[in-house]
Structure formats: structure tokens, C-alpha cells
Short mmCIF file of C-alpha atoms in Angstrom, two decimals:
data_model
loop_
_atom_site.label_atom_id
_atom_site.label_comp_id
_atom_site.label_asym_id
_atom_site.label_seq_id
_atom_site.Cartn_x
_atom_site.Cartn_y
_atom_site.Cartn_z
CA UNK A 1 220.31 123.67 151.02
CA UNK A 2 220.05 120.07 152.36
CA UNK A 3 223.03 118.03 153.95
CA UNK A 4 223.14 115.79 150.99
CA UNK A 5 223.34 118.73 148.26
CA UNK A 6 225.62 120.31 150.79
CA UNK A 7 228.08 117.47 151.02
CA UNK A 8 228.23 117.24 147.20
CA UNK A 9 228.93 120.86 146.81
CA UNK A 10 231.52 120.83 149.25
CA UNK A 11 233.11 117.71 147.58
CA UNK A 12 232.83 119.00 143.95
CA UNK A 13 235.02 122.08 145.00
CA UNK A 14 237.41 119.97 147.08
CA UNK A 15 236.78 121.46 150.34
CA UNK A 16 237.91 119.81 153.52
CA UNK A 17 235.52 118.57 156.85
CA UNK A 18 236.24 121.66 158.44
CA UNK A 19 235.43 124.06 155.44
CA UNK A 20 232.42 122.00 154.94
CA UNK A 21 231.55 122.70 158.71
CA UNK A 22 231.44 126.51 158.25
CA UNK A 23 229.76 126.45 155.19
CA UNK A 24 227.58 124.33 156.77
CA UNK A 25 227.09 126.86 159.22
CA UNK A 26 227.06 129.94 157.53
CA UNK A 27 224.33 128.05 155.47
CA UNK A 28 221.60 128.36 158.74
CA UNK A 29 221.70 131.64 158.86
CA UNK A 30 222.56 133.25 155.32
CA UNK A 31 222.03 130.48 153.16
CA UNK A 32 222.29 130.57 149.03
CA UNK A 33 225.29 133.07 147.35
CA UNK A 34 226.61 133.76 150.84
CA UNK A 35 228.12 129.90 150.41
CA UNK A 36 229.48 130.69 147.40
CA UNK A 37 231.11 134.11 148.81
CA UNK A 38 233.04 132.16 151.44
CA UNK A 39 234.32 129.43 149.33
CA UNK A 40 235.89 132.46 146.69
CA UNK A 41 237.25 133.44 149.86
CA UNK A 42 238.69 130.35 151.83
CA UNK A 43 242.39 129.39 151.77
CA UNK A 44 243.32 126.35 149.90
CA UNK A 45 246.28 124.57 148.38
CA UNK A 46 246.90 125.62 144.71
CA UNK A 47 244.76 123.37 142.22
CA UNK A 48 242.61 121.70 145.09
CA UNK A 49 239.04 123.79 143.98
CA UNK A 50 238.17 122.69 141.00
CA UNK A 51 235.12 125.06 139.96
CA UNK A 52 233.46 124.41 136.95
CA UNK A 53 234.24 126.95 134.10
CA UNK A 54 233.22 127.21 130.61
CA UNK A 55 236.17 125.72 128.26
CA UNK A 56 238.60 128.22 127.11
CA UNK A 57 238.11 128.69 123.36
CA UNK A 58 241.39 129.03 121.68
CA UNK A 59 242.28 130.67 118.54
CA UNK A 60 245.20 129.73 116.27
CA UNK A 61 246.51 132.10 113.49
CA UNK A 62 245.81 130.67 110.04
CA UNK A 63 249.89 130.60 108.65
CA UNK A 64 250.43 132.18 105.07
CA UNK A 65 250.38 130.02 102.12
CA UNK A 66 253.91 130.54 101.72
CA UNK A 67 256.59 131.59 104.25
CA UNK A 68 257.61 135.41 104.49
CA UNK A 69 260.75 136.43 104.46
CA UNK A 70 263.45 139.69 105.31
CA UNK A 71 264.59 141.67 101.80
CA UNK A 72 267.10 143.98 101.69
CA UNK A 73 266.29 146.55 98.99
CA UNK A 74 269.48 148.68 97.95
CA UNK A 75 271.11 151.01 95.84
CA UNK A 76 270.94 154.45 94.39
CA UNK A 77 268.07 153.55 91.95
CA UNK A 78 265.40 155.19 94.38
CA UNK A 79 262.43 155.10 91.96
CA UNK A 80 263.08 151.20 90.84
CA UNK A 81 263.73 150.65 94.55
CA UNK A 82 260.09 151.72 95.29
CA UNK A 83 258.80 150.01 92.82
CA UNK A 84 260.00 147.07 94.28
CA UNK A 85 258.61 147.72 97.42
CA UNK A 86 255.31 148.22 95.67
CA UNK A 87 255.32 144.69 94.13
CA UNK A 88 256.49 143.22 97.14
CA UNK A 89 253.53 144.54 99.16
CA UNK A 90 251.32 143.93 96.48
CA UNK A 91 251.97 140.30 96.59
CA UNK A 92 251.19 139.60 100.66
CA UNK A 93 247.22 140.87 99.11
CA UNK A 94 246.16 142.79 102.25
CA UNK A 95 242.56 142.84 102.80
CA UNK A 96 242.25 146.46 101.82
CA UNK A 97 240.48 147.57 105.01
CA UNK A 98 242.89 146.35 107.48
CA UNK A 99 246.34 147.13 105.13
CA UNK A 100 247.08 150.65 107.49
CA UNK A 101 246.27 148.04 110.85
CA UNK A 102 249.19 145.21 109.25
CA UNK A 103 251.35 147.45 108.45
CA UNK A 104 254.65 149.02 110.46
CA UNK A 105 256.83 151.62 109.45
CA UNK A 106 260.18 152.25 110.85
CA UNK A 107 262.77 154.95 110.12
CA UNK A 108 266.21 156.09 111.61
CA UNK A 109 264.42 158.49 114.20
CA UNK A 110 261.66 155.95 115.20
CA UNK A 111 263.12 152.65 115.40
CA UNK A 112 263.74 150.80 118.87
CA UNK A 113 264.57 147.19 118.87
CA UNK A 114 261.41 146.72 121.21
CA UNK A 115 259.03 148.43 119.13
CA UNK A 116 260.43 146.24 115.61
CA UNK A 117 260.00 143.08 117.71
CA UNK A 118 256.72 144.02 118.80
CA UNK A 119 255.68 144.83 115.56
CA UNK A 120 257.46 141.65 113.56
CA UNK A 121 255.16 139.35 116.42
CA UNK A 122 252.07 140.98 116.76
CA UNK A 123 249.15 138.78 115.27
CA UNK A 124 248.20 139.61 111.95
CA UNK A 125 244.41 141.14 112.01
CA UNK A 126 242.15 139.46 109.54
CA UNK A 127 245.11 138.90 107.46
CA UNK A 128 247.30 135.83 106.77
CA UNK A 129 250.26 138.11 107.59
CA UNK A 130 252.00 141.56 108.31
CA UNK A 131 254.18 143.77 106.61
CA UNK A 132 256.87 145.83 108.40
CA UNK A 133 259.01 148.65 106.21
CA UNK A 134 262.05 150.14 107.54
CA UNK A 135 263.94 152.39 105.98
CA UNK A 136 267.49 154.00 106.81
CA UNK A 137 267.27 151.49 109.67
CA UNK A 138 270.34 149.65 108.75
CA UNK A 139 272.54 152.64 107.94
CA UNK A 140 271.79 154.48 111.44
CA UNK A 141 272.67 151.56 113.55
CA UNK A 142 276.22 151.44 111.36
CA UNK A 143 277.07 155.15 111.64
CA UNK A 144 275.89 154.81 115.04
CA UNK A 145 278.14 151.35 115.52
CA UNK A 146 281.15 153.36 113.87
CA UNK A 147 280.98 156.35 115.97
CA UNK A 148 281.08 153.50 119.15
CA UNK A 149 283.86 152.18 117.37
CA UNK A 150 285.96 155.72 116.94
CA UNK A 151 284.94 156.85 120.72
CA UNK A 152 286.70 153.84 121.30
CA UNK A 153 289.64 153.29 119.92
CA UNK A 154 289.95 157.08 120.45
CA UNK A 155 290.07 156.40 124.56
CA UNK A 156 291.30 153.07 124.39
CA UNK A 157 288.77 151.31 126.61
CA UNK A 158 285.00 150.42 126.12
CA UNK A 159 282.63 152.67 127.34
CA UNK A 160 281.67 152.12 130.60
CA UNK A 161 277.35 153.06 129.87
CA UNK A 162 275.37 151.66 127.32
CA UNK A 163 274.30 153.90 124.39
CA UNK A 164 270.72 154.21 123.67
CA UNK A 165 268.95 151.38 122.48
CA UNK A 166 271.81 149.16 123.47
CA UNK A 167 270.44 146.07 124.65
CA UNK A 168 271.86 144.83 128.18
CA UNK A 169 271.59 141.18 129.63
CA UNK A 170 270.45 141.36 133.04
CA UNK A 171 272.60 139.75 135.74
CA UNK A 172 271.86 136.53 136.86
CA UNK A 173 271.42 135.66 140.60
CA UNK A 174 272.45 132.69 142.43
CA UNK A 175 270.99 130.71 145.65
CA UNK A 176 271.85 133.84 147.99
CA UNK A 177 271.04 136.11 145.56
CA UNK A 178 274.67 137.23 144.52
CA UNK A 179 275.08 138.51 141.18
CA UNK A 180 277.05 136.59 138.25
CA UNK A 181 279.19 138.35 135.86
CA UNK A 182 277.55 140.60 133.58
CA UNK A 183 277.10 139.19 130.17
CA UNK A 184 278.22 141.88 127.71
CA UNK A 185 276.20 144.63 126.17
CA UNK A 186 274.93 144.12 122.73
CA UNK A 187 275.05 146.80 120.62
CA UNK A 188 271.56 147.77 118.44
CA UNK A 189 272.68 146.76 115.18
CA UNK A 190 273.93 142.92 116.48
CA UNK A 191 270.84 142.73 118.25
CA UNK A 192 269.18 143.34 115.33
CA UNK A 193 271.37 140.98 113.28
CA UNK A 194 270.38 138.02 115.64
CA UNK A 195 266.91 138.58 116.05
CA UNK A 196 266.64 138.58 112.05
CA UNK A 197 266.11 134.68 112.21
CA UNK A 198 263.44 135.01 114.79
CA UNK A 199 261.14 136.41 112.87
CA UNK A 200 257.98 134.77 112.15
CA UNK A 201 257.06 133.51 109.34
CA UNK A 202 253.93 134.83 108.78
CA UNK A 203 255.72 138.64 109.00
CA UNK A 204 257.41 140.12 105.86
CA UNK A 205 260.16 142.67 106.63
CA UNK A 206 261.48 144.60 103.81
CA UNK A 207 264.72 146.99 104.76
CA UNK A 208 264.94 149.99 101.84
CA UNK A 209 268.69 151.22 102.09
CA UNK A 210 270.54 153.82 100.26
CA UNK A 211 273.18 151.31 100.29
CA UNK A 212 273.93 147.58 101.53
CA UNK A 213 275.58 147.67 104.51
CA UNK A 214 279.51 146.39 105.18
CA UNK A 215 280.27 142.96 104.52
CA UNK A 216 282.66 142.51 107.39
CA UNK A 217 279.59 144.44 109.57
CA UNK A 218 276.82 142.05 111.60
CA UNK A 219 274.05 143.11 109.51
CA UNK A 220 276.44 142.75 106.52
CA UNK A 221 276.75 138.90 107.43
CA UNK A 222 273.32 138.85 109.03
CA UNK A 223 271.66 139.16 105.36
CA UNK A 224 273.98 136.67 103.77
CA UNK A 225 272.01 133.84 105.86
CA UNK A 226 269.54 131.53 104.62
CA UNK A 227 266.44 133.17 104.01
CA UNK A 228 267.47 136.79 103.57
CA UNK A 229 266.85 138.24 100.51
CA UNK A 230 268.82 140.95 99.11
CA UNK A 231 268.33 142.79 95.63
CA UNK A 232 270.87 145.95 94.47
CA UNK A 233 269.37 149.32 92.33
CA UNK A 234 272.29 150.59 90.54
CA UNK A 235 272.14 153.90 88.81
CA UNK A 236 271.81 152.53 85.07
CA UNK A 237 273.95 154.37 82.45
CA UNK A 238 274.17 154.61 78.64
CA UNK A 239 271.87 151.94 77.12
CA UNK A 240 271.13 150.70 79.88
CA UNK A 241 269.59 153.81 80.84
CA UNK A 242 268.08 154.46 77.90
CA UNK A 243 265.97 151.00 78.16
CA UNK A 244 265.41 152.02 81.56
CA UNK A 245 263.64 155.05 80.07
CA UNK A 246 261.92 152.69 77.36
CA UNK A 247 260.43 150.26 80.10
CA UNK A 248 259.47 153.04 81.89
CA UNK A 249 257.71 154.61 79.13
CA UNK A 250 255.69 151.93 77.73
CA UNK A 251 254.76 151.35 81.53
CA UNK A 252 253.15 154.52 81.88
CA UNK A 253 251.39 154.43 78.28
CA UNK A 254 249.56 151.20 79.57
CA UNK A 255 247.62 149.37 76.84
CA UNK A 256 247.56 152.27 74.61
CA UNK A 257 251.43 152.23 73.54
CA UNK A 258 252.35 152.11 69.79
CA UNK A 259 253.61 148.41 69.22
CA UNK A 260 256.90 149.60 68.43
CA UNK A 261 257.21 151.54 72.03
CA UNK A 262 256.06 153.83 73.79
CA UNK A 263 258.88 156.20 73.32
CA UNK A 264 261.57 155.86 70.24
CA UNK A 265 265.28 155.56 70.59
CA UNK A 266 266.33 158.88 69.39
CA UNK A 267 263.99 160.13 72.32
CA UNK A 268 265.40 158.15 74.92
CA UNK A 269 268.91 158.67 74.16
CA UNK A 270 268.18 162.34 74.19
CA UNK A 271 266.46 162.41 77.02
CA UNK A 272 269.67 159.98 79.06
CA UNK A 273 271.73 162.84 78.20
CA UNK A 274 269.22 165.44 79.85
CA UNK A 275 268.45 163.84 83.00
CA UNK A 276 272.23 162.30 83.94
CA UNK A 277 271.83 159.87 87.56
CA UNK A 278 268.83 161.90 88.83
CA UNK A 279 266.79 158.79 88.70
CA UNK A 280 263.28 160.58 89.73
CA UNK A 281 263.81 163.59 87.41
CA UNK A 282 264.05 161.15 84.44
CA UNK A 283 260.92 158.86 85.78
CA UNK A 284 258.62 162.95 86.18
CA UNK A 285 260.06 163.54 82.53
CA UNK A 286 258.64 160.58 81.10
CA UNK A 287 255.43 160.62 82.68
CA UNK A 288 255.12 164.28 81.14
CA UNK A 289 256.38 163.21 77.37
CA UNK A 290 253.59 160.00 77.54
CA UNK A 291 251.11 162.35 78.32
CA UNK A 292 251.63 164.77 75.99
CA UNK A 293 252.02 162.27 73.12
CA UNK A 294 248.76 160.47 73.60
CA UNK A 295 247.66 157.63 73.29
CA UNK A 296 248.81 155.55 69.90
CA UNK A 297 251.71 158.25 69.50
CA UNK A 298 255.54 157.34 70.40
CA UNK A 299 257.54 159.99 72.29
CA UNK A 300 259.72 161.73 69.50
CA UNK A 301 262.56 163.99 69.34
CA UNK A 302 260.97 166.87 69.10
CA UNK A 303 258.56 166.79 72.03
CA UNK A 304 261.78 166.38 74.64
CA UNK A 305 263.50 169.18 73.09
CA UNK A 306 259.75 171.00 73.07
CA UNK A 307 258.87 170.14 76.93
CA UNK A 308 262.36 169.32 78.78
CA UNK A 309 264.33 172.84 78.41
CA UNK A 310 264.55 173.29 81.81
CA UNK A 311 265.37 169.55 82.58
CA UNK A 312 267.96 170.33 79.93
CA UNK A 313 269.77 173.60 81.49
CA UNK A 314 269.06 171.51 85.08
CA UNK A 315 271.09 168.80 84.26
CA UNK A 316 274.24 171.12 82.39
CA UNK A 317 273.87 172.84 85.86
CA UNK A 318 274.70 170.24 87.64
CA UNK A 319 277.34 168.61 84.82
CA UNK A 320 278.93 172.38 84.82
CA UNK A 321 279.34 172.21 88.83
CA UNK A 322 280.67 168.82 88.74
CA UNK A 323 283.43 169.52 86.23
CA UNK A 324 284.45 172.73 87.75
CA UNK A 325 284.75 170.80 91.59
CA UNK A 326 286.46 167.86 89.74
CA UNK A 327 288.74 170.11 88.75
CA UNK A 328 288.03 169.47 85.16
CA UNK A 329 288.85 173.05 83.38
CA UNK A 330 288.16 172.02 79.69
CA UNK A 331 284.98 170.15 80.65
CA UNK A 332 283.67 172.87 82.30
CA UNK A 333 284.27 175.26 79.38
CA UNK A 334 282.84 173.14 77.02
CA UNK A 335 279.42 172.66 79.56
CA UNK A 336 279.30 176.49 80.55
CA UNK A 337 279.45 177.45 76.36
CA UNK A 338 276.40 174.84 75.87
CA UNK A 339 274.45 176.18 78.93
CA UNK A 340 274.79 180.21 77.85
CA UNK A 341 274.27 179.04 73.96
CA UNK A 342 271.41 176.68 74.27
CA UNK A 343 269.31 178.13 77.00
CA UNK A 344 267.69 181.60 77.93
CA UNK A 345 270.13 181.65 80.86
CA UNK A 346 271.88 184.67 82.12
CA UNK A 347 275.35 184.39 83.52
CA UNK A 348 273.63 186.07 86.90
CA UNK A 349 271.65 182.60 87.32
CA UNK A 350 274.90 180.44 86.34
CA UNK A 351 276.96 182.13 89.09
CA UNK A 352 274.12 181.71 91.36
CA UNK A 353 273.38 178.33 90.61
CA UNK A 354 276.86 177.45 91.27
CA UNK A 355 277.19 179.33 94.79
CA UNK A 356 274.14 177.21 95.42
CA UNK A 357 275.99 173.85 94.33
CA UNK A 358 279.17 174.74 96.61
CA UNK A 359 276.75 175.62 99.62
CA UNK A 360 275.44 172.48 99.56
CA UNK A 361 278.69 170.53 99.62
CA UNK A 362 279.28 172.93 102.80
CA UNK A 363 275.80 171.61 104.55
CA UNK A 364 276.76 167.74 103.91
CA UNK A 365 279.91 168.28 104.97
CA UNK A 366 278.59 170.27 108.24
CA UNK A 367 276.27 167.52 108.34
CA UNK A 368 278.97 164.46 107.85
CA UNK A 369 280.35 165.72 111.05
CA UNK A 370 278.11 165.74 112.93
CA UNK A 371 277.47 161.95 112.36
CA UNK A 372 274.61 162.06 110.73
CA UNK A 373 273.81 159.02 108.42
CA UNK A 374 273.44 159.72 104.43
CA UNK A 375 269.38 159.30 104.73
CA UNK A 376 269.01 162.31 107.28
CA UNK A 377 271.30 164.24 104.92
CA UNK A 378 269.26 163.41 101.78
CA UNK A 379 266.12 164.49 104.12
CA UNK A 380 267.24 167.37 105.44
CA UNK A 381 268.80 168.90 102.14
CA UNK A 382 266.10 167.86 100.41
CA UNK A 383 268.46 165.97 97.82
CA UNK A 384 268.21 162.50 96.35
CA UNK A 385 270.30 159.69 97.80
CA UNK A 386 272.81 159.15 95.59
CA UNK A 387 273.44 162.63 94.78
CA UNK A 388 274.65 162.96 98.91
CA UNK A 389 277.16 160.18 98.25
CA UNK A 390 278.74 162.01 95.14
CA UNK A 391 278.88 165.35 96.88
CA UNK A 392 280.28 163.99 100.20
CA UNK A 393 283.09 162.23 98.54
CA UNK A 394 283.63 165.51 96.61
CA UNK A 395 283.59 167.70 99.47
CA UNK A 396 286.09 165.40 101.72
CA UNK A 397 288.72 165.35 98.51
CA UNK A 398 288.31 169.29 98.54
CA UNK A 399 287.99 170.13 102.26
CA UNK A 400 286.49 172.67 103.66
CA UNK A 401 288.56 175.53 103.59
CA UNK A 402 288.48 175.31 99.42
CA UNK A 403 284.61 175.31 99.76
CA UNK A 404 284.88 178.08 101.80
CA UNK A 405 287.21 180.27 99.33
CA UNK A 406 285.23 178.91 96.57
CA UNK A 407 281.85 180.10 97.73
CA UNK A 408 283.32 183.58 98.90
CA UNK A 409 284.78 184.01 94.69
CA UNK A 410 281.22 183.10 93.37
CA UNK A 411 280.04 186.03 95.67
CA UNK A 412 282.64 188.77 94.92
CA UNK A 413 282.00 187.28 91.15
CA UNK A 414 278.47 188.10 91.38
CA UNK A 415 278.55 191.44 93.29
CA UNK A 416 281.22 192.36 90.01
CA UNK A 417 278.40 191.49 87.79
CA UNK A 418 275.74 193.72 89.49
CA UNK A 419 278.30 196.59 89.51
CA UNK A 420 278.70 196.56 85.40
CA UNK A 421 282.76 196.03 86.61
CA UNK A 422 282.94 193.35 84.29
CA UNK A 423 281.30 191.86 81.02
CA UNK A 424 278.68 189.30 82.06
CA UNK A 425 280.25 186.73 79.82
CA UNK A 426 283.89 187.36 80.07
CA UNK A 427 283.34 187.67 84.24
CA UNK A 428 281.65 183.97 83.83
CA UNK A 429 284.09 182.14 82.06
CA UNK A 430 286.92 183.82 83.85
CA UNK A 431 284.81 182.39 87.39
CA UNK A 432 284.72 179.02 85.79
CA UNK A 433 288.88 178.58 84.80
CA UNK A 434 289.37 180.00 88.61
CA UNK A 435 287.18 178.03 90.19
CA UNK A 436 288.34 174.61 88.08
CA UNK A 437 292.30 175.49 88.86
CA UNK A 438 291.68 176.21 92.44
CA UNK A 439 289.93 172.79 92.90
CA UNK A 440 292.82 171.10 91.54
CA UNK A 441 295.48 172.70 93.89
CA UNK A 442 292.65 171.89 96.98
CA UNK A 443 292.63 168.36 95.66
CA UNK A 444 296.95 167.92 95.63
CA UNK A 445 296.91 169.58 99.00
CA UNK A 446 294.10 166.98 100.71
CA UNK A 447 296.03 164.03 98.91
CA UNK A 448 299.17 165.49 100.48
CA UNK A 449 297.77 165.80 104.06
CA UNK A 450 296.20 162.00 103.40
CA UNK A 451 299.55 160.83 102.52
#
């Protein structure tokens, strides 16, 4: 390499006289990529070699044609919940390949906040936007928040450690390196509730809740702000539930629905008093009744009272055990006379059926105190949402030691059955006055304690 090409090299990387000496130097004896090793290698100020590198290409994230925003989905209405989920998905138009690779799922065992920020910011792939579903979320981080709460006012004094997930502002140093007060701890659920505005707008987060959380809570207030969206799924009743079955009728007969509906009003109002609140039960039922009719054929009378017998005895099962735990003697008379009259049911199954209905008020009780939030119950139990509101509320106005007594009659009830002691029927309806009076007195006696 000559002097001239030399000095130019050395001046394009901003090498000083003595720098360009060694090079120089080095050159004689291992000229060519041996210059270049020891100018990697030299020690300059930051900034001062300027090599020449290929422009950095930079790529910008197309935003979504219209802003995405945070829903809160609610209420007991699980199958008009989904469906809302559904639609909402539906309407971000995922590229079909690359749906599973935009989309995050979150539940009450797998949520941290550092994994839902990561996933709310991570760049949409080949997509104008992601979609991130959580569901229980809300709910955990309230029981969790009120068993914080009770711990606390229980000793009086905060707790000294953070609880898991809680999210801890570091210390901050000064010149000498002495540490400032230590901001306080936020708990998961308000660090949740403030980082709800942070969320891009290119990321649609949709929160599917049993039920909306406490006003007076942060995530209560947090989805009152600007932006949020919340919608509520009531359990419809009455007509409403019977155009609830209507809607959901001529949706499943598509195209091919009679123009006066796909099911007729004698139909549905038979088939509201089959199916009660159990939501998913009546959306199965319908399915079945628009398949059987056909196309061009209305659901009749006749074909729920032909296909639905054991929806039928299912839901005067569950209306029977209600009454008798409400204490409601004359209600349960009336339901246990329609179940044994109407249906192929032996008193063996009723008894049994009711032991069942009392054990599970025992294992969401059991399950209540443990702290566990309404969704895990549901999950575990294998129940539907709303039904582990209803028999919570039940089994804290009983207690547990009524349950307890309760279950142990249906037993004795049912080994006097096996043992020909007593007539099947008489033995039944006896069980049911019992059972109905004894659920009263449990009732007074909670009230009492309450009071």
C-alpha cells in the first residue's frame, strides 16, 4: 500500500500520527488485512473511527386501520359471552396462517404481569395487529387482592414480603450510592390497572370474566376509563329467554329456516322451562331439535317432548334440589311428584341425584376456603359459572355442618331403600319434607350467628 493510499486510509478512519506510524509499519512487513486487524484493535475515543457500513434498513409496523382497544366481556351468559369473543376476533381478520403466532392466551394459573406486557408489545407478524385473551385474569388478582387485604387487617400491619407477582420499584441511588426510600409495592391487580392505558394500539385485549369486577376495586375503575370497553351477559329469563332460544335457533338453521322461524313459540317456551339458567344445555338442545327438524321444518312441540326427556328430568333435578336447600317444602313436593310422574325415574336415582347435589355444595364450599376464585371452582367441578355462584351463596346461608347432616340422611335414606325397610315412594317424599324443614332451621341458625 503506498504512502498516499496509506495516509487516506488512516484519515478516513480518524486515526492519529502515531496510529498512522504503526500501521505504517506493520504495513512493511505484513501488509493488506493485517492493517485492518490492528485498526479493529487500536484504542480510540468513542465516535472518532468512522468505518464505512452499509445503512441500517429500518422497518416500521404498518398501524391498524382502526385503533384496538381492551373489552371486558362479563356475566353468567357463557355461550353468548363466547360468541362475542368469536365476533370480536373475527373482526381483527388474521391472516389465517399466522392467527396461532398473534395470538396470546392467559388464564388465572398462567398469567404474570411480564409475560401480558410482553405479549400486549410484541410486533404483530404479518398482521396489522395481535390479539391477547385472558380469562379469569381479573377475578384471581381480586381474590388474591382480598386475601392481602384480610391477612392484613387480620395482623394489623402490611406484610413485610411481596406476594408473588407483586411488582416492586427498585430503590434509587444517589451520588454515593446510598439508597432512597423505597417506593411502595404495587400489588398485581393495580399494576395491571395502570398498565391498561399503555397498551398499544395495534394490540386488542379482550378480558372474559364470570363477573365484572368491584367498582370501588382498581380494575373496577381501571375499565371505566376512556377506551375500555365493557359489555354484561346476563342469564336471560322468561321471554327473554325464549327469544334467546329463537335467535339461537334460526342461527343454527342458516339459510334453510322456515320464514316464520326456525323454531315456534310453543317450542321455545317449552323448551325455557326444560333447560332453566344452564345457558349451554339450552344452546346443545337446540342444535339437536334444528337438526332433527330439517331443513324447511320449524321446531314443534312435539319433537322437544320427543328428544329432550332427559333434559327434562335434568332440569326438575336440579329445580327439586334447589327447592329442598331453599328450604322451600311445598315447591319441592310439587317438583319431586312431576319428576316420579313424568319420567322413568326411580326414587333410587332421585335420592342419589340429590346426595350428589349436596356433595357438591360441600366441594365449593371446601373450595371457597381455600381461596380459590369462582373460575378454578367451575374448572375443577366441572360446573358452569353461574351455577358456582348460586351454590356458594347457598352453601354459606346453610353452613357446613347442615350439608354435612344433610348428606349423611340422603345416605341412611338410601341404604333404607336397598333394605325393602321402607316403600320407595313413601321413603322419598318423607326424605324430601326432612330435608326442606331441616334447611330452614340451618338457615335461622346462620342468620342468627350473622346477626
Amino acid at each position: 500500500m503506498g504512502m498516499t493510499k496509506r495516509r487516506d486510509f488512516c484519515r478516513e478512519v480518524g486515526l492519529s500520527r502515531t496510529t498512522h506510524r504503526r500501521v505504517r509499519t506493520v504495513d512493511r512487513d505484513k501488509p493488506g488485512k493485517q492493517i485492518h486487524s490492528l485498526v479493529s484493535h487500536v484504542s480510540c475515543p468513542p465516535g472518532s473511527v468512522r468505518f464505512p457500513t452499509r445503512p441500517r434498513r429500518t422497518v416500521h409496523a404498518s398501524a391498524p386501520t382502526t385503533p384496538m382497544t381492551v373489552h371486558l366481556l362479563c356475566g353468567p351468559d357463557e355461550v353468548s359471552r363466547e360468541d362475542a369473543v368469536r365476533e370480536l376476533v373475527a373482526g381483527v381478520r388474521l391472516p389465517s396462517d399466522f392467527a396461532d403466532v398473534n395470538t396470546s392466551r392467559f388464564d388465572a394459573t398462567s398469567y404474570t404481569p411480564e409475560a401480558f406486557r410482553f405479549a400486549c408489545e410484541a410486533m404483530p407478524f404479518l398482521a396489522e395487529c395481535r390479539v391477547v385473551i385472558c380469562r379469569g385474569v381479573a377475578a384471581s388478582l381480586g381474590a388474591r387482592e382480598a386475601r392481602a387485604a384480610a391477612r392484613r387487617s387480620t395482623n394489623g400491619t402490611a406484610d413485610d414480603e411481596p406476594s408473588s407477582g407483586q411488582v416492586v420499584a427498585r430503590p434509587a441511588k444517589g451520588k454515593r450510592g446510598a439508597s432512597a426510600p423505597t417506593a411502595p409495592a404495587k400489588t398485581p391487580e393495580q399494576a395491571l390497572a395502570d398498565y391498561l392505558p399503555e397498551i398499544p394500539a395495534a394490540t386488542l385485549v379482550l378480558f372474559v370474566e364470570d363477573e365484572a369486577p368491584a367498582s370501588a376495586t382498581a380494575l373496577g375503575t381501571a375499565f371505566t376509563r376512556p377506551g375500555m370497553v365493557t359489555r354484561n351477559f346476563p342469564i336471560p329469563e322468561g321471554a327473554g329467554l325464549e327469544r334467546w332460544l329463537r335467535t339461537r335457533a334460526q342461527e343454527f338453521a342458516g339459510p334453510g329456516a322456515p320464514s316464520s322461524g326456525a323454531i315456534t313459540a310453543d317450542a321455545a317456551r317449552l323448551l325455557a322451562s326444560y333447560v332453566g339458567t344452564d345457558m349451554r344445555l339450552a344452546s346443545n338442545e337446540v342444535r339437536k331439535l334444528v337438526t332433527y327438524a330439517g331443513p324447511g321444518r320449524a321446531v314443534e312441540a312435539r319433537d322437544v317432548e320427543l328428544l329432550s326427556p332427559q333434559t327434562t328430568a335434568t332440569a326438575k333435578i336440579w329445580e327439586l334440589s334447589q327447592a329442598i336447600l331453599d328450604g322451600q317444602r311445598s315447591k319441592a313436593a310439587t317438583r319431586l311428584a312431576q319428576l316420579l310422574d313424568a319420567s322413568d325415574m326411580r326414587p333410587e336415582q332421585v335420592i342419589s341425584s340429590l346426595r350428589s347435589a349436596i356433595t357438591q355444595h360441600l366441594s365449593v364450599q371446601e373450595l371457597e376456603q381455600r381461596g380459590q376464585p369462582d373460575a378454578t371452582i367451575a374448572r375443577e367441578l366441572r360446573m358452569q359459572p353461574f351455577a358456582v355462584k348460586m351454590v356458594r351463596e347457598r352453601a354459606s346461608r346453610l353452613g357446613e355442618r347442615a350439608l354435612i347432616y344433610l348428606h349423611r340422611r340422603t345416605l341412611e335414606a338410601d341404604l333404607s331403600l336397598k333394605t325393602g325397610r321402607q316403600a320407595p315412594r313413601l321413603a322419598i317424599e318423607l326424605l324430601v319434607v326432612e330435608l326442606s324443614a331441616r334447611a330452614v332451621q340451618a338457615m335461622q341458625l346462620q342468620a342468627q350467628r350473622r346477626g
